[in-house]
mmCIF file of C-alpha atoms in Angstrom:
data_model
loop_
_atom_site.group_PDB
_atom_site.id
_atom_site.type_symbol
_atom_site.label_atom_id
_atom_site.label_comp_id
_atom_site.label_asym_id
_atom_site.label_seq_id
_atom_site.Cartn_x
_atom_site.Cartn_y
_atom_site.Cartn_z
ATOM 1 C CA THR A 686 0.792 1.916 -8.983
ATOM 2 C CA GLY A 687 1.321 3.815 -5.712
ATOM 3 C CA GLN A 688 0.832 2.631 -2.152
ATOM 4 C CA VAL A 689 -0.774 3.738 1.037
ATOM 5 C CA SER A 690 1.576 4.839 3.624
ATOM 6 C CA VAL A 691 1.327 4.710 7.613
ATOM 7 C CA HIS A 692 3.680 6.868 9.697
ATOM 8 C CA TYR A 693 3.913 6.505 13.430
ATOM 9 C CA PHE A 694 5.927 8.816 15.684
ATOM 10 C CA GLY A 695 6.700 7.538 19.008
ATOM 11 C CA HIS A 696 9.513 7.079 21.467
ATOM 12 C CA TYR A 697 11.518 3.701 21.294
ATOM 13 C CA ASN A 698 12.079 3.597 25.338
ATOM 14 C CA TRP A 699 8.261 4.180 26.498
ATOM 15 C CA GLY A 700 6.086 1.171 26.713
ATOM 16 C CA LEU A 701 2.939 2.669 25.405
ATOM 17 C CA CYS A 702 4.765 3.901 22.076
ATOM 18 C CA THR A 703 6.193 0.440 21.761
ATOM 19 C CA ALA A 704 2.762 -1.275 22.284
ATOM 20 C CA ARG A 705 1.133 1.071 19.833
ATOM 21 C CA PHE A 706 3.924 0.342 17.187
ATOM 22 C CA GLY A 707 3.518 -3.272 17.894
ATOM 23 C CA GLU A 708 -0.371 -3.134 17.241
ATOM 24 C CA LEU A 709 0.159 -1.426 13.896
ATOM 25 C CA ASN A 710 2.887 -3.923 12.982
ATOM 26 C CA ASP A 711 0.212 -6.606 13.468
ATOM 27 C CA PHE A 712 -2.212 -4.835 10.978
ATOM 28 C CA PHE A 713 0.705 -4.111 8.725
ATOM 29 C CA VAL A 714 1.671 -8.005 8.651
ATOM 30 C CA GLN A 715 -1.872 -8.861 7.787
ATOM 31 C CA TRP A 716 -1.928 -6.131 5.021
ATOM 32 C CA LEU A 717 1.395 -7.494 3.614
ATOM 33 C CA ASP A 718 -0.316 -11.187 3.739
ATOM 34 C CA GLU A 719 -3.307 -9.856 1.910
ATOM 35 C CA GLY A 720 -0.928 -8.515 -0.734
ATOM 36 C CA LEU A 721 -2.121 -4.929 0.051
ATOM 37 C CA PRO A 722 0.543 -1.984 -1.205
ATOM 38 C CA VAL A 723 0.644 -0.491 2.106
ATOM 39 C CA GLN A 724 3.654 0.507 4.044
ATOM 40 C CA LEU A 725 4.370 1.159 7.767
ATOM 41 C CA ILE A 726 7.319 3.376 9.025
ATOM 42 C CA GLY A 727 8.211 3.931 12.424
ATOM 43 C CA VAL A 728 9.732 7.214 13.345
ATOM 44 C CA GLY A 729 11.393 7.481 16.566
ATOM 45 C CA LYS A 730 14.175 10.063 17.812
ATOM 46 C CA ASP A 731 17.935 9.449 17.777
ATOM 47 C CA SER A 732 18.146 10.206 21.410
ATOM 48 C CA HIS A 733 16.423 7.121 22.232
ATOM 49 C CA LEU A 734 18.328 4.727 19.870
ATOM 50 C CA SER A 735 19.434 2.652 22.633
ATOM 51 C CA ALA A 736 16.048 1.299 22.985
ATOM 52 C CA LEU A 737 15.627 0.903 19.394
ATOM 53 C CA GLY A 738 15.094 -3.066 19.894
ATOM 54 C CA ASN A 739 11.813 -2.417 21.731
ATOM 55 C CA TRP A 740 10.356 -1.412 18.075
ATOM 56 C CA VAL A 741 12.384 -3.611 15.819
ATOM 57 C CA ASN A 742 13.012 -7.148 17.321
ATOM 58 C CA SER A 743 9.661 -8.490 17.018
ATOM 59 C CA ASN A 744 8.277 -6.274 14.405
ATOM 60 C CA ASP A 745 8.525 -6.343 10.467
ATOM 61 C CA ALA A 746 8.302 -2.622 9.742
ATOM 62 C CA PRO A 747 10.978 -0.431 8.951
ATOM 63 C CA VAL A 748 11.963 2.217 11.608
ATOM 64 C CA CYS A 749 14.061 5.329 11.456
ATOM 65 C CA GLY A 750 15.690 7.607 13.798
ATOM 66 C CA ASP A 751 15.108 11.323 13.344
ATOM 67 C CA THR A 752 18.320 13.075 14.480
ATOM 68 C CA SER A 753 18.371 16.133 16.798
ATOM 69 C CA PRO A 754 16.792 18.915 16.399
ATOM 70 C CA PHE A 755 14.284 16.257 14.844
ATOM 71 C CA THR A 756 13.373 18.207 11.673
ATOM 72 C CA THR A 757 11.104 15.210 10.565
ATOM 73 C CA TRP A 758 8.895 15.434 13.697
ATOM 74 C CA SER A 759 8.980 19.245 12.993
ATOM 75 C CA ALA A 760 8.056 19.066 9.469
ATOM 76 C CA TRP A 761 5.124 16.649 10.047
ATOM 77 C CA ASP A 762 4.078 18.863 13.431
ATOM 78 C CA ALA A 763 4.234 15.497 15.050
ATOM 79 C CA SER A 764 3.793 14.774 18.686
ATOM 80 C CA GLN A 765 4.603 11.548 20.464
ATOM 81 C CA ARG A 766 2.100 8.406 19.481
ATOM 82 C CA ASP A 767 1.028 10.356 16.411
ATOM 83 C CA LEU A 768 -0.311 8.368 13.635
ATOM 84 C CA PHE A 769 -0.336 9.711 9.829
ATOM 85 C CA ILE A 770 -2.047 7.868 6.895
ATOM 86 C CA LEU A 771 -1.041 9.101 3.335
ATOM 87 C CA ASP A 772 -2.858 8.055 0.284
ATOM 88 C CA TYR A 773 -1.168 6.916 -2.772
ATOM 89 C CA GLU A 774 -0.586 10.112 -4.151
ATOM 90 C CA GLY A 775 1.250 11.298 -0.773
ATOM 91 C CA ASN A 776 -1.542 13.556 0.899
ATOM 92 C CA VAL A 777 -2.235 13.145 4.419
ATOM 93 C CA VAL A 778 -5.594 11.812 4.797
ATOM 94 C CA PHE A 779 -5.662 11.022 8.472
ATOM 95 C CA HIS A 780 -3.874 12.407 11.472
ATOM 96 C CA GLU A 781 -4.599 11.674 15.112
ATOM 97 C CA ASN A 782 -2.924 10.968 18.156
ATOM 98 C CA ILE A 783 -3.350 7.221 19.148
ATOM 99 C CA SER A 784 -2.434 7.497 22.931
ATOM 100 C CA SER A 785 -5.796 5.936 23.935
ATOM 101 C CA GLY A 786 -5.804 3.317 21.285
ATOM 102 C CA LEU A 787 -5.932 2.835 17.480
ATOM 103 C CA PRO A 788 -8.958 4.102 15.475
ATOM 104 C CA SER A 789 -11.669 1.420 15.413
ATOM 105 C CA ASN A 790 -12.017 2.081 11.571
ATOM 106 C CA LEU A 791 -8.200 1.732 10.770
ATOM 107 C CA ASN A 792 -8.766 -1.445 8.653
ATOM 108 C CA SER A 793 -11.518 -0.065 6.613
ATOM 109 C CA LEU A 794 -9.712 3.265 6.151
ATOM 110 C CA ILE A 795 -6.684 1.330 4.924
ATOM 111 C CA TYR A 796 -8.952 -1.010 2.523
ATOM 112 C CA GLU A 797 -10.638 2.321 1.122
ATOM 113 C CA LEU A 798 -7.465 3.953 0.388
ATOM 114 C CA VAL A 799 -6.155 0.865 -1.218
ATOM 115 C CA ASP A 800 -9.288 0.831 -3.581
ATOM 116 C CA ALA A 801 -8.752 4.405 -4.471
ATOM 117 C CA ILE A 802 -5.150 3.313 -6.087
ATOM 118 C CA PRO A 803 -5.925 3.753 -9.805
ATOM 119 C CA ASP A 804 -5.143 0.507 -11.932
ATOM 120 C CA ASP A 805 -2.296 1.370 -14.597
ATOM 121 C CA SER A 806 -3.037 -1.729 -16.491
ATOM 122 C CA ILE A 807 -4.019 -1.613 -20.253
ATOM 123 C CA LEU A 808 -7.026 -3.670 -21.388
ATOM 124 C CA GLY A 809 -5.478 -6.154 -23.565
ATOM 125 C CA ASP A 810 -1.837 -6.228 -22.318
ATOM 126 C CA THR A 811 -1.834 -9.720 -21.428
ATOM 127 C CA ASN A 812 1.829 -9.977 -20.740
ATOM 128 C CA ASN A 813 2.022 -6.633 -18.563
ATOM 129 C CA ASP A 814 4.783 -5.210 -20.569
ATOM 130 C CA GLY A 815 2.943 -1.869 -21.238
ATOM 131 C CA VAL A 816 2.495 -2.453 -24.868
ATOM 132 C CA LEU A 817 -0.436 -3.812 -27.044
ATOM 133 C CA ASN A 818 1.307 -5.907 -29.670
ATOM 134 C CA VAL A 819 1.369 -9.257 -31.483
ATOM 135 C CA LEU A 820 2.526 -11.262 -28.207
ATOM 136 C CA ASP A 821 -0.862 -10.074 -26.573
ATOM 137 C CA VAL A 822 -2.442 -11.309 -29.559
ATOM 138 C CA VAL A 823 -1.022 -14.587 -29.404
ATOM 139 C CA THR A 824 -1.821 -14.925 -25.852
ATOM 140 C CA ILE A 825 -5.503 -14.027 -26.067
ATOM 141 C CA VAL A 826 -5.872 -16.533 -29.149
ATOM 142 C CA ASN A 827 -4.209 -19.144 -26.723
ATOM 143 C CA LEU A 828 -6.786 -18.185 -24.129
ATOM 144 C CA VAL A 829 -9.788 -18.636 -26.261
ATOM 145 C CA LEU A 830 -8.504 -21.893 -27.899
ATOM 146 C CA ASN A 831 -7.809 -23.208 -24.568
ATOM 147 C CA ASN A 832 -11.418 -21.949 -22.981
ATOM 148 C CA ASN A 833 -9.602 -19.939 -20.134
ATOM 149 C CA TYR A 834 -10.290 -16.598 -18.890
ATOM 150 C CA ASP A 835 -8.330 -13.562 -18.029
ATOM 151 C CA GLU A 836 -9.654 -10.238 -17.294
ATOM 152 C CA SER A 837 -7.000 -8.264 -18.936
ATOM 153 C CA ALA A 838 -7.814 -10.167 -22.320
ATOM 154 C CA ASP A 839 -11.520 -9.483 -21.972
ATOM 155 C CA MET A 840 -11.650 -6.530 -24.408
ATOM 156 C CA ASN A 841 -15.397 -6.004 -24.369
ATOM 157 C CA VAL A 842 -15.625 -6.712 -20.706
ATOM 158 C CA ASP A 843 -18.585 -9.211 -20.961
ATOM 159 C CA GLY A 844 -17.187 -11.686 -18.618
ATOM 160 C CA THR A 845 -16.326 -14.268 -21.767
ATOM 161 C CA LEU A 846 -13.153 -14.588 -23.921
ATOM 162 C CA ASN A 847 -14.013 -15.198 -27.548
ATOM 163 C CA VAL A 848 -13.184 -14.179 -31.193
ATOM 164 C CA LEU A 849 -14.709 -10.654 -30.560
ATOM 165 C CA ASP A 850 -12.158 -10.242 -27.821
ATOM 166 C CA VAL A 851 -9.498 -11.247 -30.548
ATOM 167 C CA VAL A 852 -10.754 -8.932 -33.224
ATOM 168 C CA LEU A 853 -10.948 -6.024 -30.672
ATOM 169 C CA LEU A 854 -7.279 -6.561 -29.750
ATOM 170 C CA VAL A 855 -6.037 -7.067 -33.207
ATOM 171 C CA ASN A 856 -7.645 -3.914 -34.443
ATOM 172 C CA LEU A 857 -5.911 -2.237 -31.422
ATOM 173 C CA VAL A 858 -2.425 -3.399 -32.393
ATOM 174 C CA LEU A 859 -3.026 -2.714 -36.179
ATOM 175 C CA ASP A 860 -3.945 0.918 -35.351
#
């Protein structure tokens, strides 16, 4: 599966740029704690590397310094304090200058983009090895016998695990 990518362009040595990156980092930590596939990347300029500590000392997100003539900034058509958000396919779905503050819908936008990431799992692949085989059949039988539930084993998606799910999986494995 992919991830949502948040890119922030700013100057390491400007207080407002540092403050915005810190605010974004607070969201980033929250998203990581929730297990969301989101990456925050700070993009500064190498001419300000002496102030890099302003962004990295108390933040968890990776930061990079674009070298002169700042081709990354140019390629993104970025200005100071620009925020770009990319969906799991790498498409820019949000671009805004955040000098006046973070967008009020930032969290909901991130959740919406994460929800749009397709689930690459295979129904019945209980050990997540990407293949339906006898190992999955053994696992589903054990789940049924122990009266346990695993969504990936619920072959007919009826909310319960029983012999019908085992039969459906066996038929798929034999095909």
